mmCIF file of C-alpha atoms and ligand atoms in Angstrom:
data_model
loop_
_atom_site.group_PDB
_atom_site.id
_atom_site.type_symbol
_atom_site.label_atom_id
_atom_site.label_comp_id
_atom_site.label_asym_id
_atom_site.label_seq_id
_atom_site.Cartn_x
_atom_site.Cartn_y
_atom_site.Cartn_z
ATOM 1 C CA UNK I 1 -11.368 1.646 -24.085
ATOM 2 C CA UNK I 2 -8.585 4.219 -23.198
ATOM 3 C CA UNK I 3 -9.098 5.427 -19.768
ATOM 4 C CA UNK I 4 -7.376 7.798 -17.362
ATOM 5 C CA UNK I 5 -8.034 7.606 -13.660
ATOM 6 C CA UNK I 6 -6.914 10.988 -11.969
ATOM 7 C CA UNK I 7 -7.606 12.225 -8.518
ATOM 8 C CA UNK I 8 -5.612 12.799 -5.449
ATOM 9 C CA UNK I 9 -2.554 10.367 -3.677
ATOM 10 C CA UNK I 10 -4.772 7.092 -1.622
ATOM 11 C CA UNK I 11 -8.444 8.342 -3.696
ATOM 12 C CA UNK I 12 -8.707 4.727 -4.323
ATOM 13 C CA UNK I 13 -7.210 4.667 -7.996
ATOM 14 C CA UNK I 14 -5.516 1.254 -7.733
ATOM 15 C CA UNK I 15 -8.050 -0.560 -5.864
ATOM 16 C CA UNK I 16 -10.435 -0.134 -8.272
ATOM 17 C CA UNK I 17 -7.859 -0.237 -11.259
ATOM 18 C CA UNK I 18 -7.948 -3.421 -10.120
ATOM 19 C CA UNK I 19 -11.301 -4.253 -9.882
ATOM 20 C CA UNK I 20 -12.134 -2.112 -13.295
ATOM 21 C CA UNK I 21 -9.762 -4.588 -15.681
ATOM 22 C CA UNK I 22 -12.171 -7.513 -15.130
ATOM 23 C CA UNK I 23 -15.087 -4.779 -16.378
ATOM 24 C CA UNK I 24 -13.309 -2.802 -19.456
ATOM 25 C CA UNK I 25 -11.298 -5.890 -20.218
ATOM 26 C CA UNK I 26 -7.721 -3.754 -20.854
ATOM 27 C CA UNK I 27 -4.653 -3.678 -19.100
ATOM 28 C CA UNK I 28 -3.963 -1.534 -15.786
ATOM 29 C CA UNK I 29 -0.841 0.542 -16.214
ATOM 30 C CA UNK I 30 -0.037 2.486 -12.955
ATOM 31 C CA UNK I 31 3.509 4.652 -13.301
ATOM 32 C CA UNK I 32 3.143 4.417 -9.567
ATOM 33 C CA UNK I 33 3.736 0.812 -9.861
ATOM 34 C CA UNK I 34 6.436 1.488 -12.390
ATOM 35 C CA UNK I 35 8.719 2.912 -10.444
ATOM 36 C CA UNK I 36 8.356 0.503 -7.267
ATOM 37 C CA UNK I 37 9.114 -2.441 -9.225
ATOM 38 C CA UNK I 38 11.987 -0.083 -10.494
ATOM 39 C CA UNK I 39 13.005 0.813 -7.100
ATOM 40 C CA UNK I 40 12.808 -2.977 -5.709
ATOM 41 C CA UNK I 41 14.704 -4.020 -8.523
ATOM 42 C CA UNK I 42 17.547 -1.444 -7.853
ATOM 43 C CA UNK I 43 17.431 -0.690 -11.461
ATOM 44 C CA UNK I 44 19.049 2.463 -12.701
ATOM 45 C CA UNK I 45 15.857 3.920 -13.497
ATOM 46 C CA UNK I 46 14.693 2.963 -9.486
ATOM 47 C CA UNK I 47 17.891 4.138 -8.400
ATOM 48 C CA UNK I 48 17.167 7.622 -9.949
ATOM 49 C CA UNK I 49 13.499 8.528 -8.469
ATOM 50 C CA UNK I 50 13.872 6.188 -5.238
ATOM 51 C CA UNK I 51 14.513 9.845 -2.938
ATOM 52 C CA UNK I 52 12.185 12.048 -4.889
ATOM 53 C CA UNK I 53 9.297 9.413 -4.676
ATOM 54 C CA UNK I 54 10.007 9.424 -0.876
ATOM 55 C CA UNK I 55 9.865 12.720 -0.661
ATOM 56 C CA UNK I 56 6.472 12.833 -2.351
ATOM 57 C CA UNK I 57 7.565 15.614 -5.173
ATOM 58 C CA UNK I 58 7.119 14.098 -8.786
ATOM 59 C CA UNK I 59 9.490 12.649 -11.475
ATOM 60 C CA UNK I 60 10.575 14.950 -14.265
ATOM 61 C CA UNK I 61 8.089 14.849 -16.945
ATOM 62 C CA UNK I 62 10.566 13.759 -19.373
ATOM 63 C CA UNK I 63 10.896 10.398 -17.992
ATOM 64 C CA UNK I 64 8.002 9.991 -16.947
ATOM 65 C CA UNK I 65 6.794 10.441 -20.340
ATOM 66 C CA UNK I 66 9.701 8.250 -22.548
ATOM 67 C CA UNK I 67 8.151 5.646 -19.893
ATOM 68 C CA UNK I 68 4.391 5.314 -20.667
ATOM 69 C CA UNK I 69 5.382 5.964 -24.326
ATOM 70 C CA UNK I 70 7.389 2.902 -24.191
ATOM 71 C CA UNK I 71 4.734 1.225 -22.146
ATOM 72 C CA UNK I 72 1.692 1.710 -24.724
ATOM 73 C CA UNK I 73 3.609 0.602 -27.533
ATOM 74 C CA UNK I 74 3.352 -3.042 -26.239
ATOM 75 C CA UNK I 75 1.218 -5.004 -27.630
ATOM 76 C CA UNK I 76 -1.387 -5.335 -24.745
ATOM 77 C CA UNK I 77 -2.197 -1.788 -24.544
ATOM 78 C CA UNK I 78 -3.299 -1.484 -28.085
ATOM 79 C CA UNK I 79 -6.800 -2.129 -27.755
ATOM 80 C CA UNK I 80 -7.381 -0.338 -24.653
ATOM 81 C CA UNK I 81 -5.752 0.598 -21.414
ATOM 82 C CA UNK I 82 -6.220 2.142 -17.641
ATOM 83 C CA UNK I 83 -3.650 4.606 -17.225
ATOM 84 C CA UNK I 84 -3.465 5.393 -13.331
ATOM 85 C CA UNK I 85 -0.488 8.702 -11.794
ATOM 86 C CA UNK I 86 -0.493 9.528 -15.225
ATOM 87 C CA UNK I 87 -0.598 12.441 -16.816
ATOM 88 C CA UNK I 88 -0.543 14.129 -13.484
ATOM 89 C CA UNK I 89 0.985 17.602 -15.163
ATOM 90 C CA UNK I 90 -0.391 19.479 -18.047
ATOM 91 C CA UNK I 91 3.249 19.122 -20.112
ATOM 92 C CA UNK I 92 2.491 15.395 -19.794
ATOM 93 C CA UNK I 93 -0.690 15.767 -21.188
ATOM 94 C CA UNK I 94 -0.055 17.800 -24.062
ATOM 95 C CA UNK I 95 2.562 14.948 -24.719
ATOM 96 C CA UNK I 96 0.074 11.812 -24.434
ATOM 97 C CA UNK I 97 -1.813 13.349 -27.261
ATOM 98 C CA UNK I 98 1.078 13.252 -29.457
ATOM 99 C CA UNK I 99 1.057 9.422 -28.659
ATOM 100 C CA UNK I 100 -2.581 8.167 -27.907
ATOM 101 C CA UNK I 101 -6.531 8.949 -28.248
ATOM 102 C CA UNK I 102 -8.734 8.768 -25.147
ATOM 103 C CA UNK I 103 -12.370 7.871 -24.144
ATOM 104 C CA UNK I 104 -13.120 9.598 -20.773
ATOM 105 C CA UNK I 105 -10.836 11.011 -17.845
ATOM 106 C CA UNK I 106 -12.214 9.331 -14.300
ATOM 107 C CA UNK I 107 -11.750 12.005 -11.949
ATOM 108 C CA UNK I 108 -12.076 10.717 -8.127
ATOM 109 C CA UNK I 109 -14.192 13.074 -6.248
ATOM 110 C CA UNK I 110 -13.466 12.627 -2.838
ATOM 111 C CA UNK I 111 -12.644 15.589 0.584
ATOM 112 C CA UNK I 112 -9.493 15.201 2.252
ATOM 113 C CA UNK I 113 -10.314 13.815 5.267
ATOM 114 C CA UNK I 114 -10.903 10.255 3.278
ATOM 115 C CA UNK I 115 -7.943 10.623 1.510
ATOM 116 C CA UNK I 116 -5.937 10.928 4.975
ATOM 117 C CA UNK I 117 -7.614 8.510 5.817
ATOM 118 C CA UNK I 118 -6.796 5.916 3.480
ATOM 119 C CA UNK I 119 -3.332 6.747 3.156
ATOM 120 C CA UNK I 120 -2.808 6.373 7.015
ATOM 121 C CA UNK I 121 -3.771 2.730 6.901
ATOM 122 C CA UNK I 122 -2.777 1.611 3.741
ATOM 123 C CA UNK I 123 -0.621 -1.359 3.794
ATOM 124 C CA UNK I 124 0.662 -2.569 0.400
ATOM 125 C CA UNK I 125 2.343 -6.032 -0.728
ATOM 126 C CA UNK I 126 6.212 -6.404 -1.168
ATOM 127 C CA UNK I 127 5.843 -8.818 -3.402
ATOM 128 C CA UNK I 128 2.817 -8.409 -5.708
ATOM 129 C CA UNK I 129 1.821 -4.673 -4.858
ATOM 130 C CA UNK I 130 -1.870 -5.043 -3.875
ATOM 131 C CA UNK I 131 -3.210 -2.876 -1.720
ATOM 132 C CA UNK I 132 -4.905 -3.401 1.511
ATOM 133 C CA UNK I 133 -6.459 -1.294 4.681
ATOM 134 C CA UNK I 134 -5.957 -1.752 8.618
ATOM 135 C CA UNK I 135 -9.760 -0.914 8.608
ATOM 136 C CA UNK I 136 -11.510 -0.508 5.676
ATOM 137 C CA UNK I 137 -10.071 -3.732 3.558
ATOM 138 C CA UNK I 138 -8.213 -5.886 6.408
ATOM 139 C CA UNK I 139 -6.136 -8.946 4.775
ATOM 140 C CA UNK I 140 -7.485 -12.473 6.159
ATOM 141 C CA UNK I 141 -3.770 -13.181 7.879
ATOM 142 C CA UNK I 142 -2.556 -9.635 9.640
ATOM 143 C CA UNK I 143 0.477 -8.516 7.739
ATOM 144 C CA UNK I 144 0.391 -11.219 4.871
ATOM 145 C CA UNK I 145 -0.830 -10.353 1.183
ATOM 146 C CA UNK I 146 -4.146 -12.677 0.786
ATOM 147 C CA UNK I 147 -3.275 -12.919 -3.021
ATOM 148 C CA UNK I 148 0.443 -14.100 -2.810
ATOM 149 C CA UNK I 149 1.079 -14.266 0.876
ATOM 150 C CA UNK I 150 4.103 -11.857 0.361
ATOM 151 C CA UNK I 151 4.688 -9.385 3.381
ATOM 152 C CA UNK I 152 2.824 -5.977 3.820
ATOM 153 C CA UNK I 153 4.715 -2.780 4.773
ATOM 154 C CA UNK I 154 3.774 0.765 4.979
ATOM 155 C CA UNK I 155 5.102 3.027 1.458
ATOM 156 C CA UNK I 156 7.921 5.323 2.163
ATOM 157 C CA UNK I 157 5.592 7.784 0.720
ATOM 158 C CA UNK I 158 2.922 7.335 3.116
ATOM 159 C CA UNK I 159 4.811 8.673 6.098
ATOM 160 C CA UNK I 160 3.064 12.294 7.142
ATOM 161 C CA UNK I 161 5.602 14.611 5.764
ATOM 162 C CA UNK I 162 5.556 12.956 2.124
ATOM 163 C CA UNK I 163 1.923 13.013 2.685
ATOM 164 C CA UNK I 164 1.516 16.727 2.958
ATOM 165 C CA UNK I 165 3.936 16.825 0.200
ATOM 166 C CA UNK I 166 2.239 14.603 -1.984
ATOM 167 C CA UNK I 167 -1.068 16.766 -1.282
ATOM 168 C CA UNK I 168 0.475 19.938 -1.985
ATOM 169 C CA UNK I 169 2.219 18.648 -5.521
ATOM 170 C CA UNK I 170 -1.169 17.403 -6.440
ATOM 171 C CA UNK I 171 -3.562 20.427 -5.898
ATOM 172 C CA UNK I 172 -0.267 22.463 -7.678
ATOM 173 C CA UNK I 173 0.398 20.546 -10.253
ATOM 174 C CA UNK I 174 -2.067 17.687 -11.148
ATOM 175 C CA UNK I 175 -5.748 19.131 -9.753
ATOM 176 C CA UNK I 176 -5.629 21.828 -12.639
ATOM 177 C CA UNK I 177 -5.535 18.821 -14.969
ATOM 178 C CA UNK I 178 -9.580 18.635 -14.361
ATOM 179 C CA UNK I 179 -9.908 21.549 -15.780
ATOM 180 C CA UNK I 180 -7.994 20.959 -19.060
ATOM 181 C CA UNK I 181 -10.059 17.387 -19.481
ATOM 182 C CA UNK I 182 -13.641 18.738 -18.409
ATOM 183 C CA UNK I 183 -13.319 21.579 -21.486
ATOM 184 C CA UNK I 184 -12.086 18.808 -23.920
ATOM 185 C CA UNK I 185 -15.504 17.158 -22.766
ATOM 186 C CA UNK I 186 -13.676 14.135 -21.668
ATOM 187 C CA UNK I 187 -13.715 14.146 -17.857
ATOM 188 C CA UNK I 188 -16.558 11.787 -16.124
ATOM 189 C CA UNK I 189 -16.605 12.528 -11.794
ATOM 190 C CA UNK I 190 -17.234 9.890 -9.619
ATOM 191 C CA UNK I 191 -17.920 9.112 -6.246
ATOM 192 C CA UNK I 192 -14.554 7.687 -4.767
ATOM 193 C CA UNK I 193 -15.727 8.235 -1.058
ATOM 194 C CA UNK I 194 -18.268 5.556 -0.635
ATOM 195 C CA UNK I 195 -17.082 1.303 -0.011
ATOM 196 C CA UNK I 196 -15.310 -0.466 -2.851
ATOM 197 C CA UNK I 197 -18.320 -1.931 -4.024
ATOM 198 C CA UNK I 198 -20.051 1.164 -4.577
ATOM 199 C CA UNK I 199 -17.454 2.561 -5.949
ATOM 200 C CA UNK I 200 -17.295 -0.051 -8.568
ATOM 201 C CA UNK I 201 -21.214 0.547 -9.630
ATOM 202 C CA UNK I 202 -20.173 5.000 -9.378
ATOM 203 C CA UNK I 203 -17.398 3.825 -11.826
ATOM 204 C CA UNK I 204 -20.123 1.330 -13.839
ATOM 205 C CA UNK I 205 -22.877 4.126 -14.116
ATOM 206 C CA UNK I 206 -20.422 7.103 -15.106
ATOM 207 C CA UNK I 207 -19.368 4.962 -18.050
ATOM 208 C CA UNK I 208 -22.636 3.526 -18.999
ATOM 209 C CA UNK I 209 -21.219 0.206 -18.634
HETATM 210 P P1 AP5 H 301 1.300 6.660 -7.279
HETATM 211 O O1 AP5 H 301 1.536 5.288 -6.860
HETATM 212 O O2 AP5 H 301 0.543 6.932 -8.544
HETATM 213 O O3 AP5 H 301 0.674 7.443 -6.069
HETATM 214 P P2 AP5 H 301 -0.683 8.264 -5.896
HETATM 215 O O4 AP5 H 301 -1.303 8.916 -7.084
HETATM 216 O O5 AP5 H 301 -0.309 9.177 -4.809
HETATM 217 O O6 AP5 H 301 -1.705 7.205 -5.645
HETATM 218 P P3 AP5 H 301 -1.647 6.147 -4.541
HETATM 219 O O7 AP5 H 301 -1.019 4.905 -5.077
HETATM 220 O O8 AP5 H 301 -1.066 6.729 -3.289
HETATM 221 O O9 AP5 H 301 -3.191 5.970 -4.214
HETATM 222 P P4 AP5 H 301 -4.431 5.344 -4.977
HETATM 223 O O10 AP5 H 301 -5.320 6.445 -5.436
HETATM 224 O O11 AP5 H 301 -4.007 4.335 -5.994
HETATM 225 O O12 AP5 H 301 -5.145 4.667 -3.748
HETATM 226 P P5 AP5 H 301 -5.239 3.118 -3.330
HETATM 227 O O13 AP5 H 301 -6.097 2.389 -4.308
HETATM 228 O O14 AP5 H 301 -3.899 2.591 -3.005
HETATM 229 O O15 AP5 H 301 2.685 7.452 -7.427
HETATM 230 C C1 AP5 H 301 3.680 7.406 -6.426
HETATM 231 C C2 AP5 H 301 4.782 8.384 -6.772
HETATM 232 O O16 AP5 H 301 5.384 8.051 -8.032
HETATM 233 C C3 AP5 H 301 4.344 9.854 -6.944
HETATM 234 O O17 AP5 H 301 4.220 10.538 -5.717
HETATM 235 C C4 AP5 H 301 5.484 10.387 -7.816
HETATM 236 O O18 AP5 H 301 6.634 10.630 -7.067
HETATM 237 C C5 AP5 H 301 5.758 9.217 -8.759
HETATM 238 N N1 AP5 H 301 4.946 9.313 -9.968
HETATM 239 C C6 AP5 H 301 3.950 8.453 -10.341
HETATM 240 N N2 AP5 H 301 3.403 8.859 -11.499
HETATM 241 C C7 AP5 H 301 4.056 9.987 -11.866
HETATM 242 C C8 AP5 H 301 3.917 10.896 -12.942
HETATM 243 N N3 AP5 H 301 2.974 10.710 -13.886
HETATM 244 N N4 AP5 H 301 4.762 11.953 -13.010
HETATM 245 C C9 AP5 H 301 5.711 12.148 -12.078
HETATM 246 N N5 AP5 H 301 5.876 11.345 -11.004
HETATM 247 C C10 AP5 H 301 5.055 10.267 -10.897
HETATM 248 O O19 AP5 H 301 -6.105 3.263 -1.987
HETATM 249 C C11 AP5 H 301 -5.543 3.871 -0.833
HETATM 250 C C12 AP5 H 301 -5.998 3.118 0.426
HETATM 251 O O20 AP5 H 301 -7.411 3.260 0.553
HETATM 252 C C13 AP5 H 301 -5.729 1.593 0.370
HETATM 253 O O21 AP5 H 301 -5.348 1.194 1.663
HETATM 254 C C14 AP5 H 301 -7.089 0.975 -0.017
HETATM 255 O O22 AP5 H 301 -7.253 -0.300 0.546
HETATM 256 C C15 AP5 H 301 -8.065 1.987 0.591
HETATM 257 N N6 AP5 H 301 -9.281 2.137 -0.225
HETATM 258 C C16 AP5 H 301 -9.345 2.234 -1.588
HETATM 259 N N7 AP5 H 301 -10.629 2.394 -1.972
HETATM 260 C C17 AP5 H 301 -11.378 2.418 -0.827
HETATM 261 C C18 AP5 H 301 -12.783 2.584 -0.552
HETATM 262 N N8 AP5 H 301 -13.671 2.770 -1.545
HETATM 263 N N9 AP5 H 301 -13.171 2.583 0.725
HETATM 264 C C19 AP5 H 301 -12.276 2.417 1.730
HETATM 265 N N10 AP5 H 301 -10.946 2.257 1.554
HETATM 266 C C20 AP5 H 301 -10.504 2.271 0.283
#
């Protein structure tokens, strides 16, 4: 199954990207994720979008897309794949379909307030990347990853002016994306503001699964 998760910056994408493998059996691809591990690295790719991630505006579309073009081609993605950040522009879009078919868009369908929410407590691993919540999903040991143990900090991207930036680049530029999916017949809404686990059976139910 060829998915695409698209909503707003903290709906919940990852979290239940990572939940949703285990239940469509494909790989999560996250561009998101792409470029930390970039940036951590110090490669030159992480070099080049470490300030505009930071600043919460949005890589060029031509390297975003060379990226996830790359990325399908491996041999994991062939059967099936969650693409999470991307496309977040219509350019991009028009571009995936020159490179892949897809089952169903999962639009998040959540108000702002959550999304503030979530994004001002979000504390994510250094080491492995998962995700965690000073309220809504605390780790057993404070400030240590309960899958690796690795060290949680708070995203660069997370701090309130990259926040409002990030909010403002993605009503501009990605919300009009729902639009372009729902007339193609391919966009499925769920539920993204209830707990995890209800999320999980939203995501289940909007699917058929
Ligand atoms: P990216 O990492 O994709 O950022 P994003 O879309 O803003 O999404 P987030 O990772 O912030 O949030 P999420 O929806 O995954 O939420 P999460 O699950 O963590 O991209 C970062 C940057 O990279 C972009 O700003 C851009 O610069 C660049 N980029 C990436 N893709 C690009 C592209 N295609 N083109 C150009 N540039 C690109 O959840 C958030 C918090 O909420 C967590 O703390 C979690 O524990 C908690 N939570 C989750 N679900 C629930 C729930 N149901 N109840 C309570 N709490 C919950």
């Amino acid at each position: 199954m060829k998915l695409i998760f698209l909503g707003p910056p903290g709906a919940g994408k990852g979290t239940l990207a990572a939940r949703a493998v285990d239940i469509v059996k494909v790989p999560h691809i996250s561009t998101g994720n792409i470029f930390r591990e970039a940036i951590a690295a110090k490669s030159e790719l992480g070099l080049t979008v470490k300030a505009i991630i930071d600043a919460g505006k949005l890589v060029d579309d031509q390297t975003t897309i060379a990226l996830v073009r790359d990325r399908l081609a491996r041999d994991d993605a062939r059967g099936g794949y969650i693409l999470d950040g991307f496309p977040r522009t219509i350019p991009q879009a028009e571009a995936l379909e020159g490179f892949s078919t897809l089952d169903r868009v999962v639009n998040f369908d959540l108000p702002d307030e959550v999304v503030l929410k979530r994004l001002g407590g979000r504390r994510t691993c250094k080491h492995c990347g998962t995700n965690f919540h000073i309220l809504f999903d605390k780790p057993k040991r404070e400030g240590l990853c309960d899958s690796c143990g690795g060290e949680l900090y708070i995203r660069d991207d997370d701090k309130e002016e990259a926040v409002a930036k990030r909010l403002e680049v993605y009503r501009e530029q990605t919300a009009p994306l729902t639009g372009y999916y729902r007339k193609k017949g391919l966009l499925v809404d769920v539920d993204a503001s209830p707990s995890q686990e209800q999320v999980v059976e939203n995501f289940k139910k909007s699917l058929g699964l």
